[in-house]
Tab-separated table of C-alpha atoms and ligand atoms in Angstrom:
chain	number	residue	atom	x	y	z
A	1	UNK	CA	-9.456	-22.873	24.627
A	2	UNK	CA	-13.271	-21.457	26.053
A	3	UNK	CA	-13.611	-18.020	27.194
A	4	UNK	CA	-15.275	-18.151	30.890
A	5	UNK	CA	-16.211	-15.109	33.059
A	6	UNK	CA	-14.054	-14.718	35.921
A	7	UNK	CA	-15.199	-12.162	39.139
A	8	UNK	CA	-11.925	-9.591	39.185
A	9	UNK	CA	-10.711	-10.751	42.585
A	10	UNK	CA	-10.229	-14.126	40.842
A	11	UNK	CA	-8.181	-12.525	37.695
A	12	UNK	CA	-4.518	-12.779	37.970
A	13	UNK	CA	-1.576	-11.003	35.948
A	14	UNK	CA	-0.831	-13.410	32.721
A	15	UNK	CA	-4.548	-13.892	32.010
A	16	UNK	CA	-5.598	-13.083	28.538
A	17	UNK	CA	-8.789	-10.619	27.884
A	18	UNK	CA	-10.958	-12.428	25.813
A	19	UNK	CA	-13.223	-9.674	24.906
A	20	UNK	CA	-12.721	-5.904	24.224
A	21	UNK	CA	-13.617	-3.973	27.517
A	22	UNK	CA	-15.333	-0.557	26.427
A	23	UNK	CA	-16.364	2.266	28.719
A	24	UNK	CA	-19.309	3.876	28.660
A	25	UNK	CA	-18.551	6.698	26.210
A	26	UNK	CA	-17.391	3.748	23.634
A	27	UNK	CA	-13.331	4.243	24.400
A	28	UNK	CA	-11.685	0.846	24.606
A	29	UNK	CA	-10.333	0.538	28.158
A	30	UNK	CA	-8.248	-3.004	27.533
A	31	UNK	CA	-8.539	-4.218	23.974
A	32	UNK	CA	-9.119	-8.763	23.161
A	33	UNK	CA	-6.034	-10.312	23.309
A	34	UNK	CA	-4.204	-8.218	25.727
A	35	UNK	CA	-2.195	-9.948	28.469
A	36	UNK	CA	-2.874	-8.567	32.231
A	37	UNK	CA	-0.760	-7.195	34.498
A	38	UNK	CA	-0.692	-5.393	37.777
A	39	UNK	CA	-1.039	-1.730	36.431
A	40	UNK	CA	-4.276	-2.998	34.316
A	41	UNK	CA	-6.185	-5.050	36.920
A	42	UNK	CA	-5.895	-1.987	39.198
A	43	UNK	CA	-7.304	-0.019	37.077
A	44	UNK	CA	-10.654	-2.452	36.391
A	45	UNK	CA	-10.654	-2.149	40.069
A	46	UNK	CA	-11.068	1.338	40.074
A	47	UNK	CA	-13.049	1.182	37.517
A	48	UNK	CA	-15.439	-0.890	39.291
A	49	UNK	CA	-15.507	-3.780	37.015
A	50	UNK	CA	-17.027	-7.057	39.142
A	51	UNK	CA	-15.647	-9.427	36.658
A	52	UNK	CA	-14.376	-9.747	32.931
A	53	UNK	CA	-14.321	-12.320	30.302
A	54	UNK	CA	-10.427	-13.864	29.903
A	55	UNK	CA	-9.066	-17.233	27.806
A	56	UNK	CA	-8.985	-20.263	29.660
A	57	UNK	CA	-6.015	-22.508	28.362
A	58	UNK	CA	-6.581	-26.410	27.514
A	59	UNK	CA	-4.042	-28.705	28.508
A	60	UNK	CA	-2.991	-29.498	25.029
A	61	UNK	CA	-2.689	-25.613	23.961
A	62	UNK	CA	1.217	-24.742	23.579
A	63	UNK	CA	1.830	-22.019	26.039
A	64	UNK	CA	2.896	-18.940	24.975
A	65	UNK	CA	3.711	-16.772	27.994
A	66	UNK	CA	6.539	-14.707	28.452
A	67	UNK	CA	9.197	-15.370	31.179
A	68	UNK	CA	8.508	-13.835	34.618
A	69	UNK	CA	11.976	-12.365	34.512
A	70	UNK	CA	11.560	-10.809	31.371
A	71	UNK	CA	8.212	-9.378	32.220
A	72	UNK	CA	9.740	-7.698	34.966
A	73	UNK	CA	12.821	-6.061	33.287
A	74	UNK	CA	10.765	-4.983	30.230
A	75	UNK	CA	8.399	-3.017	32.585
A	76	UNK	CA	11.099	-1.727	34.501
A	77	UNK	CA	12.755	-0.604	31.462
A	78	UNK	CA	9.215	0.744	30.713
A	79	UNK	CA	9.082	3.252	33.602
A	80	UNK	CA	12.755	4.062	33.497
A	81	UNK	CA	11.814	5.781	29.888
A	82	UNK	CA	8.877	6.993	30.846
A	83	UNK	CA	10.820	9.164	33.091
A	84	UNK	CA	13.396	9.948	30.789
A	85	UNK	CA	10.984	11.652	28.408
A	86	UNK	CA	9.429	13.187	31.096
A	87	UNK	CA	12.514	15.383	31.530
A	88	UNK	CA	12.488	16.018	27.804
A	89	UNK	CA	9.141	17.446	28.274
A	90	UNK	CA	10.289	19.345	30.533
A	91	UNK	CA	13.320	20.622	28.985
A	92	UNK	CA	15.835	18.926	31.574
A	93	UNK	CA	19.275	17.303	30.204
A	94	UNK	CA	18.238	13.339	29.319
A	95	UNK	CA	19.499	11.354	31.851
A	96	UNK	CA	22.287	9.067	30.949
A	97	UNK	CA	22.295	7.005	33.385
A	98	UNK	CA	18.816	6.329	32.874
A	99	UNK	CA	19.168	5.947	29.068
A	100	UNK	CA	22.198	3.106	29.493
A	101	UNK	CA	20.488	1.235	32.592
A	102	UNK	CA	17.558	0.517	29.873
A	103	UNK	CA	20.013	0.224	27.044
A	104	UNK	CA	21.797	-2.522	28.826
A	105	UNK	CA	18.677	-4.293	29.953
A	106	UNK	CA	17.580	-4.561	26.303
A	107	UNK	CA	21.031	-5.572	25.110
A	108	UNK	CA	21.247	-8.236	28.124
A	109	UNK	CA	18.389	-10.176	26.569
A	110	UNK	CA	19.808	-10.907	23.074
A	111	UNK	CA	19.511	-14.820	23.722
A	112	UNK	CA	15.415	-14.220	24.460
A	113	UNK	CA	14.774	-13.217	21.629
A	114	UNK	CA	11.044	-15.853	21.769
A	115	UNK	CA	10.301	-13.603	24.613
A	116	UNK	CA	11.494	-10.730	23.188
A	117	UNK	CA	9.276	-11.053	19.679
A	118	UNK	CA	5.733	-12.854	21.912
A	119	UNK	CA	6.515	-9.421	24.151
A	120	UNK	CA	6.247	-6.963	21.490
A	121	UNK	CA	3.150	-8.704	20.179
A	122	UNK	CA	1.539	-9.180	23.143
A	123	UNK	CA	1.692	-6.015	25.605
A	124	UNK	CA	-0.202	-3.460	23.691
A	125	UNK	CA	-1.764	-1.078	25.464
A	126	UNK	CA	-3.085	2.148	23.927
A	127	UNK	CA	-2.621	4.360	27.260
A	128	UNK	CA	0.614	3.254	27.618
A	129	UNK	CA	1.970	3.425	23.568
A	130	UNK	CA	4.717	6.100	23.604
A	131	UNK	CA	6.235	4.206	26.299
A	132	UNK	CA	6.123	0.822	25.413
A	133	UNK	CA	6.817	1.529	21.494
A	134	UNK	CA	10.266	3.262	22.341
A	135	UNK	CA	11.349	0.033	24.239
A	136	UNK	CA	9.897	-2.132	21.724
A	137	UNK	CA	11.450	-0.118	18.760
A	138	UNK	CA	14.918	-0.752	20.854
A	139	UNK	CA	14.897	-4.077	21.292
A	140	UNK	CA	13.453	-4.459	17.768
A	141	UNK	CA	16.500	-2.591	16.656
A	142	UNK	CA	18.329	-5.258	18.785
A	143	UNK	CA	17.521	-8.593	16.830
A	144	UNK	CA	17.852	-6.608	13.944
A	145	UNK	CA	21.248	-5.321	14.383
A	146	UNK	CA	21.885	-8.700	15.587
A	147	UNK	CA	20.407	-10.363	12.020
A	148	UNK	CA	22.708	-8.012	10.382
A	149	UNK	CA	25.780	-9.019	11.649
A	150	UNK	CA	26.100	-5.418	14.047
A	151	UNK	CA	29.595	-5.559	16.559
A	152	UNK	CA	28.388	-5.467	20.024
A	153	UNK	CA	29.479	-1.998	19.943
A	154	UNK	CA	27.064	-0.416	16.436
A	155	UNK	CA	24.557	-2.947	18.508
A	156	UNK	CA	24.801	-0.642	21.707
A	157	UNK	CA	24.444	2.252	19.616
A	158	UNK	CA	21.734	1.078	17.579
A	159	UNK	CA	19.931	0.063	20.581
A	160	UNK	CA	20.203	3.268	22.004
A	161	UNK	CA	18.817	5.018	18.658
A	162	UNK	CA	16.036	3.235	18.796
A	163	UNK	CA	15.139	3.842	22.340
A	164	UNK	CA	15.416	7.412	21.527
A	165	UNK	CA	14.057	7.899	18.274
A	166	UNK	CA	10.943	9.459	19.350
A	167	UNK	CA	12.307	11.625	22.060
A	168	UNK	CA	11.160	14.608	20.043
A	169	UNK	CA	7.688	13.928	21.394
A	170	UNK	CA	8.114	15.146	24.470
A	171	UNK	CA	7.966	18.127	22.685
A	172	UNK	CA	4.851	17.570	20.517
A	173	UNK	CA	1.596	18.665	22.367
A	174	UNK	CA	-0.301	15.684	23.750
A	175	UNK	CA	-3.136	16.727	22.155
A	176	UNK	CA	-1.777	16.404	18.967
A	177	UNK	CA	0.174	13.086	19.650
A	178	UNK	CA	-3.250	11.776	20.966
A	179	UNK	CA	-5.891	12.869	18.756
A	180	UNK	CA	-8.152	10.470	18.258
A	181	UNK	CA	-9.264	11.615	14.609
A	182	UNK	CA	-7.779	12.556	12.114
A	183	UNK	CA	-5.265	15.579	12.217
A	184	UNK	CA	-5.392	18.448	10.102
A	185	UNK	CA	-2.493	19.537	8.065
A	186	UNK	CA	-0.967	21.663	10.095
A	187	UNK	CA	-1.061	18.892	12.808
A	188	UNK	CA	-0.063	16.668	10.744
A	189	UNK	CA	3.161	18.910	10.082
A	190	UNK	CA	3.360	19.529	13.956
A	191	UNK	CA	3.887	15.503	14.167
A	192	UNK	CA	6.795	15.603	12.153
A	193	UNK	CA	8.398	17.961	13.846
A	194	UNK	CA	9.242	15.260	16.377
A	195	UNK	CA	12.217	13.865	14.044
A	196	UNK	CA	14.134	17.988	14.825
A	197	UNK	CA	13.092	18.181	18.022
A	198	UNK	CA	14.439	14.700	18.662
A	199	UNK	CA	17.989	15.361	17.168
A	200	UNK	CA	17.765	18.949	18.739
A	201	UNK	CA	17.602	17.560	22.531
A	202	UNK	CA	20.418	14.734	21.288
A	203	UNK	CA	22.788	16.991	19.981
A	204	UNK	CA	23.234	18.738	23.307
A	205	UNK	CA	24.191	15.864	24.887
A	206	UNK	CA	28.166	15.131	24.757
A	207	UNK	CA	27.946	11.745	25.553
A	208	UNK	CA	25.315	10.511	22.808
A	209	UNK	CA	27.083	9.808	19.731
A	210	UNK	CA	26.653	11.898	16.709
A	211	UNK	CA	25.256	9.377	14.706
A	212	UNK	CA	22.836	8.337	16.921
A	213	UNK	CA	21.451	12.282	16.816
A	214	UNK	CA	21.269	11.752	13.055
A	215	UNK	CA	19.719	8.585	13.132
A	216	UNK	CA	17.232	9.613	15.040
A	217	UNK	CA	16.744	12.728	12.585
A	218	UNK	CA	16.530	10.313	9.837
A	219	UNK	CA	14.535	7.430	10.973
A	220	UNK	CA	10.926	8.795	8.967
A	221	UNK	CA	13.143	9.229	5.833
A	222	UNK	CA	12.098	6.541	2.956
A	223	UNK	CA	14.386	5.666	0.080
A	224	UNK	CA	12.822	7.014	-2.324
A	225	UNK	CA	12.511	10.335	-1.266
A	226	UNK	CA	9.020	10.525	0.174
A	227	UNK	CA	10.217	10.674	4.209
A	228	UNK	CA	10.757	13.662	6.337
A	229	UNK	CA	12.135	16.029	7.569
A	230	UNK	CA	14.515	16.938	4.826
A	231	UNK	CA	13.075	14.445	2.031
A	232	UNK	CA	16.773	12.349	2.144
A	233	UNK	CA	17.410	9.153	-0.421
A	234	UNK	CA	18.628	6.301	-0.523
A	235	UNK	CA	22.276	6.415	0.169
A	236	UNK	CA	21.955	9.499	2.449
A	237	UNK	CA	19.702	8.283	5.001
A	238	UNK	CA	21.914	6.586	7.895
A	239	UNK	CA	21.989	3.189	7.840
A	240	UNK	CA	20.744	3.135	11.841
A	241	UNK	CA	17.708	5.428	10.652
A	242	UNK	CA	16.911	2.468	8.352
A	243	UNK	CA	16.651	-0.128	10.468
A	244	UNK	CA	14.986	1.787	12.943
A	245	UNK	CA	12.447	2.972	10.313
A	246	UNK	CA	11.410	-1.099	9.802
A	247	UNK	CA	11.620	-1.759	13.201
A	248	UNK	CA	9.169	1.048	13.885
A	249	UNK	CA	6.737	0.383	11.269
A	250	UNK	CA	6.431	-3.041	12.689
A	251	UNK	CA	5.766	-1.884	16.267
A	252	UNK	CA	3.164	1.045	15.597
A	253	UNK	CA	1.284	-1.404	12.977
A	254	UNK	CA	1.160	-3.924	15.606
A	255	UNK	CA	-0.220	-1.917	18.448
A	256	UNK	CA	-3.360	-0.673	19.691
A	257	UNK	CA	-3.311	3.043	19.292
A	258	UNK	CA	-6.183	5.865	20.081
A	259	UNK	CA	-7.228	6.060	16.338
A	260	UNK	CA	-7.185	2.701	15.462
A	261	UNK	CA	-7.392	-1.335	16.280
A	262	UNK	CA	-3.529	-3.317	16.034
A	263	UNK	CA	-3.038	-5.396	13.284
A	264	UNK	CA	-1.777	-9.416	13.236
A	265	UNK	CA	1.999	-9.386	12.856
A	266	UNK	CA	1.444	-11.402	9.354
A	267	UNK	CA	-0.806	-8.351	8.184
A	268	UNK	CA	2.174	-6.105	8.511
A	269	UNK	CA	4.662	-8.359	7.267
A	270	UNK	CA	2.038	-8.389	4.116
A	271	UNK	CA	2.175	-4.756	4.197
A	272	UNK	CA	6.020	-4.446	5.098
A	273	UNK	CA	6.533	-6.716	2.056
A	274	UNK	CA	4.574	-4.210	0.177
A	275	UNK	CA	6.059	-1.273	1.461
A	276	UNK	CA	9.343	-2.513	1.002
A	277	UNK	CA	9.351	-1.607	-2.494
A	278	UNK	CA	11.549	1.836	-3.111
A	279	UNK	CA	10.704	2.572	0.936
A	280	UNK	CA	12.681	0.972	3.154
A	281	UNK	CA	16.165	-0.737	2.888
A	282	UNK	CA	15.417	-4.122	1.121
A	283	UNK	CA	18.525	-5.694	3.124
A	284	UNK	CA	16.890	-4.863	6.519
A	285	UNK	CA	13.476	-5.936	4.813
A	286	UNK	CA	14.719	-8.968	4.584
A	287	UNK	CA	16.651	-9.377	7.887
A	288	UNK	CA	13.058	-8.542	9.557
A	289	UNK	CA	11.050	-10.684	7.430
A	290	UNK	CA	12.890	-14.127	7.438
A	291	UNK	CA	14.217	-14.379	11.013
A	292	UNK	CA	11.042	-12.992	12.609
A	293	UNK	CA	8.599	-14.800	10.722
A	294	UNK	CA	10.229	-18.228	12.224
A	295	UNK	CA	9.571	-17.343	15.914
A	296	UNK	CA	5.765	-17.676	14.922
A	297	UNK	CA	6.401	-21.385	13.637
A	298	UNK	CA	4.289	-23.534	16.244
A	299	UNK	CA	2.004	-20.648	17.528
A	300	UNK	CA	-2.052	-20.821	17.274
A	301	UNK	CA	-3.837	-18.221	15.725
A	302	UNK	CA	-7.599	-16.869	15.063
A	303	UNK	CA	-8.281	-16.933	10.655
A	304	UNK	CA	-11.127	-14.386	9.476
A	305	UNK	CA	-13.412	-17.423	9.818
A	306	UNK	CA	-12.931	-17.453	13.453
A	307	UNK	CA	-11.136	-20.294	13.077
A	308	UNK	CA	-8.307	-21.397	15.006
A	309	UNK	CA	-5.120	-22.650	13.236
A	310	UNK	CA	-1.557	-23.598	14.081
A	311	UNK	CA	1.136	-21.868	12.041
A	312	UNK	CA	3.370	-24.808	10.575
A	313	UNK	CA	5.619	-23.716	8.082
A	314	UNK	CA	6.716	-20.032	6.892
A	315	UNK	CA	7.875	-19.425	3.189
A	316	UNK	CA	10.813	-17.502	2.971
A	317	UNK	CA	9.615	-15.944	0.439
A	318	UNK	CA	6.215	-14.955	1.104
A	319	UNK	CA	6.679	-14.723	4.614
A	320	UNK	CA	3.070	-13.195	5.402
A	321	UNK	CA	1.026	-16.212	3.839
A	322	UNK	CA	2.099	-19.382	5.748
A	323	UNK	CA	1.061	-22.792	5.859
A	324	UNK	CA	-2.032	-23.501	8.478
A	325	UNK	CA	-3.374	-26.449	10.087
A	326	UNK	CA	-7.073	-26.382	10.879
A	327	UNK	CA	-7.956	-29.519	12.669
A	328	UNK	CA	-6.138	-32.168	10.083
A	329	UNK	CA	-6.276	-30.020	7.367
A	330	UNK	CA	-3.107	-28.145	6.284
A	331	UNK	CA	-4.072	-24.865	3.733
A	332	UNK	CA	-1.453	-22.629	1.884
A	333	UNK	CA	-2.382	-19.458	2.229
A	334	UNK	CA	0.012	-18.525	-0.801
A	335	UNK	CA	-3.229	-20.521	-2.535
A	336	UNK	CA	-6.049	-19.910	-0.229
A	337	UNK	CA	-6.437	-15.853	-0.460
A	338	UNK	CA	-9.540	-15.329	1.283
A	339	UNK	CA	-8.351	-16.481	4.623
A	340	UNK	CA	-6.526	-14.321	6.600
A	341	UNK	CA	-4.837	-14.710	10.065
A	342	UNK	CA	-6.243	-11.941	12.353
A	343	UNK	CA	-4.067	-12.748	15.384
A	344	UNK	CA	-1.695	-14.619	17.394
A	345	UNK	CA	-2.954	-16.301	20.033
B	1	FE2	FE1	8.917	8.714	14.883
């Protein structure tokens, strides 16, 4: 792979940034790594970037782009949310319609699920985050309810929790939700709000199941104790809440957000694996953890040396420090504790 400079008329949607784009007050505009699309060439244009620095594949690199269909449906299902928590904002009845067109697009792709795990890695945009985590968190919830054995009708539901669980935002002030340093207390407090406010606008609804209001009450409680709103354990957090809770850790650790870079996915399995203990449900720990890791098996990936590796084999059991190849040379990183993978490629 060599990173060329390409004039923007030249760029198409697919390309890969190969270099953080800043503005002029120091705000990253597209962040390295992220795959282009329409919406973000447009707005280089108007941003009068001439031309930007993206990836050029070899012919031996193993490609790792997502399906054109699937690209299209998961921005679709994108914009149909977006506009479904506009009318939260705005204090209008949710949509149904809306909410089981994109429920039923997420649940349609259970056999992608390579597309499904490369997408949530790879489209990442901070503008964009409230959107694009809320789908993400829902299909997410999808291989996860899958992994657990879910019927196709706790799938539907589960699915639907997790496109909703941060609904409550809409209520939030934007401000707040997009402060780029840190918040104070009391904003801090606003924030968590969003888990009431969420199960507030859900409860109205007659045709959104009970337990999908409660779930989405739930989904910041831990098992110990330390979660909010009410500071629920163990046994009385709903079981959707805690799959939603892993499946939302993962996304928001994983993403670009206004207050901080994204981290690789085998960082926050690391940290996951950590967390795991007395915090989240161990079961759906390990549901995550083993069949994710897999879908990684075969990718290429930048090491803190700014070395490239292949990922070759994945540990059950220490699922965030894999075996590497570099060149001929395969490392443990179980042994080898200074290296660290710092993304997929
Ligand atoms: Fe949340």
């Amino acid at each position: 792979m060599s990173k060329i400079f390409l004039p923007l008329e030249e760029v198409k949607p697919g390309m890969r940034i190969a270099e953080t784009i800043m503005n002029d007050y120091g705000s990253v505009v597209i962040s390295e790594g992220t795959i282009l699309d329409d919406h973000m060439i447009k707005k280089l244009v108007n941003l009068n970037y001439t031309k930007v620095r993206v990836i050029e594949k070899d012919k031996n690199f193993v490609s790792s782009e997502i399906s054109e269909s699937f690209n299209v449906s998961y921005n679709a299902s994108v914009n149909c949310f977006k506009s479904i928590l506009y009318d939260a904002a705005v204090g209008k009845n949710i949509n149904m319609e809306k909410v089981d067109k994109v429920v039923m697009s997420v649940v349609a792709r259970l056999d992608e699920k390579r597309d499904i795990v490369r997408c949530i890695n790879q489209i990442k945009s901070a503008d964009q985050y409230t959107y694009t985590h809320c789908v993400n968190v829902s299909l997410l919830c999808m291989l996860l309810g899958k992994w657990l054995g879910y019927s196709k009708d706790s799938l539907i539901k589960l699915v639907q929790a997790g496109l909703l669980h941060d609904i409550g935002k809409a209520k939030v002030p934007k401000e707040i939700l997009n402060k780029p340093s840190k918040l104070t207390p009391e904003e801090y407090e606003e924030i968590k709000k969003h888990t009431v406010y969420g199960y507030r606008i859900l409860e109205k609804e007659h045709e959104i199941d009970r337990d999908v209001a409660i779930a989405v009450l739930m989904h910041h409680e831990r098992m110990d104790g330390s979660g909010y709103p009410t500071g629920a354990k163990s046994d009385q957090i709903n079981m959707m809440a805690r799959v939603i809770a892993v499946a939302d850790i993962y996304d928001a650790m994983t993403s670009n957000r206004v207050y901080r870079e994204k981290e690789s996915p085998f960082e926050v399995f690391h940290i996951i694996e950590e967390e795991a203990v007395g915090k989240l449900d161990v079961r759906v720990v390990n549901a995550f953890l083993s069949n994710i890791a897999a879908y990684y098996i075969g990718d290429f990936a930048k090491l803190n040396t700014g070395e490239i590796c292949e990922i070759v084999y994945i540990n059950p059991r220490y699922v965030s420090r894999p075996i590497i190849r570099v060149d001929d040379q395969y490392i443990d990183l179980t042994v080898e504790k200074d290296l660290k993978i710092l993304e997929i490629l």
